[in-house]
């Protein structure tokens, strides 16, 4: 069954009603962005004691080992082609993580958040160039609205330098990862693909960490934060994103994932001692509006068939992955 077949026809039982799998995928992806957003203030404190590359290596190594144990059968069931796809996706994600971290060392966190979020624009562009995706007008409107919301939420001036350029490169890699997941992930292979990706991400970040030696957390609090990011924001989130994208077009998934900085702001206000500002409210509202546009207006009954056809590359409509 192709990704589009899964996206358009599969449904899940919730209580006594039939719940569309694509809607469940959206809710799951929103939950993932909430988890990612909750890690920002934890990472900020942890990398003050543990170098970024070391932190990423230990985080994804723990995630990979746990996933390999829990999902052993599903991982061994992958075909050679699926393993290679998982390796390629893991390399993209691992490099994106490293570049984003390097960029964050040379630019303000708010600017880094905005530039990283430009994957919401790069995803449909790369999908159109590489896979001949056809993106409808409603989705493009949501992309522009989400980008504007990120700018209001994050930017307080932007000077383009080394940090911004490196971060933009990481955004392009994240976009490629999103496009790749949208094209090649299926509900059946999601668990195995996520496990392979975790191992590859750990290997990629290990290359950057080894020259200076691996520094481990020193306190119980640091280990608690790291384990949360490894198991919940790592293993569970990586599986959830891979499964969700087997049911969603790549651009729609990218728009949903722009909720990450909104949740990061929410948790920073709730737990990080930051004050709520008008910029946060306006920017967050614009991102939420973008989600509404793509998830509700873009799924109006009269346009469901047209929208699905426009959001998927033509060859996927009849091609089994």
Tab-separated table of N, CA and C in Angstrom, residues 10-21 24:
chain	number	residue	atom	x	y	z
A	10	UNK	N	-6.869	4.795	5.340
A	10	UNK	CA	-6.755	4.052	6.593
A	10	UNK	C	-7.400	4.832	7.721
A	11	UNK	N	-8.047	4.160	8.635
A	11	UNK	CA	-8.618	4.799	9.810
A	11	UNK	C	-8.383	3.916	11.010
A	12	UNK	N	-8.518	4.517	12.191
A	12	UNK	CA	-8.245	3.820	13.433
A	12	UNK	C	-9.475	3.895	14.309
A	13	UNK	N	-9.779	2.815	15.018
A	13	UNK	CA	-10.914	2.817	15.924
A	13	UNK	C	-10.569	3.594	17.186
A	14	UNK	N	-11.374	4.571	17.534
A	14	UNK	CA	-11.249	5.280	18.798
A	14	UNK	C	-12.629	5.270	19.426
A	15	UNK	N	-12.794	4.496	20.511
A	15	UNK	CA	-14.114	4.302	21.085
A	15	UNK	C	-14.977	3.574	20.089
A	16	UNK	N	-16.162	4.111	19.822
A	16	UNK	CA	-17.077	3.471	18.892
A	16	UNK	C	-17.046	4.128	17.526
A	17	UNK	N	-16.168	5.133	17.308
A	17	UNK	CA	-16.133	5.855	16.056
A	17	UNK	C	-14.905	5.467	15.254
A	18	UNK	N	-15.002	5.729	13.949
A	18	UNK	CA	-13.851	5.529	13.086
A	18	UNK	C	-13.058	6.816	13.057
A	19	UNK	N	-11.797	6.749	13.443
A	19	UNK	CA	-10.955	7.942	13.544
A	19	UNK	C	-9.933	7.918	12.426
A	20	UNK	N	-9.918	8.897	11.525
A	20	UNK	CA	-8.982	8.882	10.395
A	20	UNK	C	-7.536	8.817	10.874
A	21	UNK	N	-6.761	7.953	10.247
A	21	UNK	CA	-5.358	7.806	10.643
A	21	UNK	C	-4.591	9.099	10.436
A	24	UNK	N	-5.180	11.236	13.443
A	24	UNK	CA	-4.396	10.707	14.555
A	24	UNK	C	-2.924	11.054	14.384
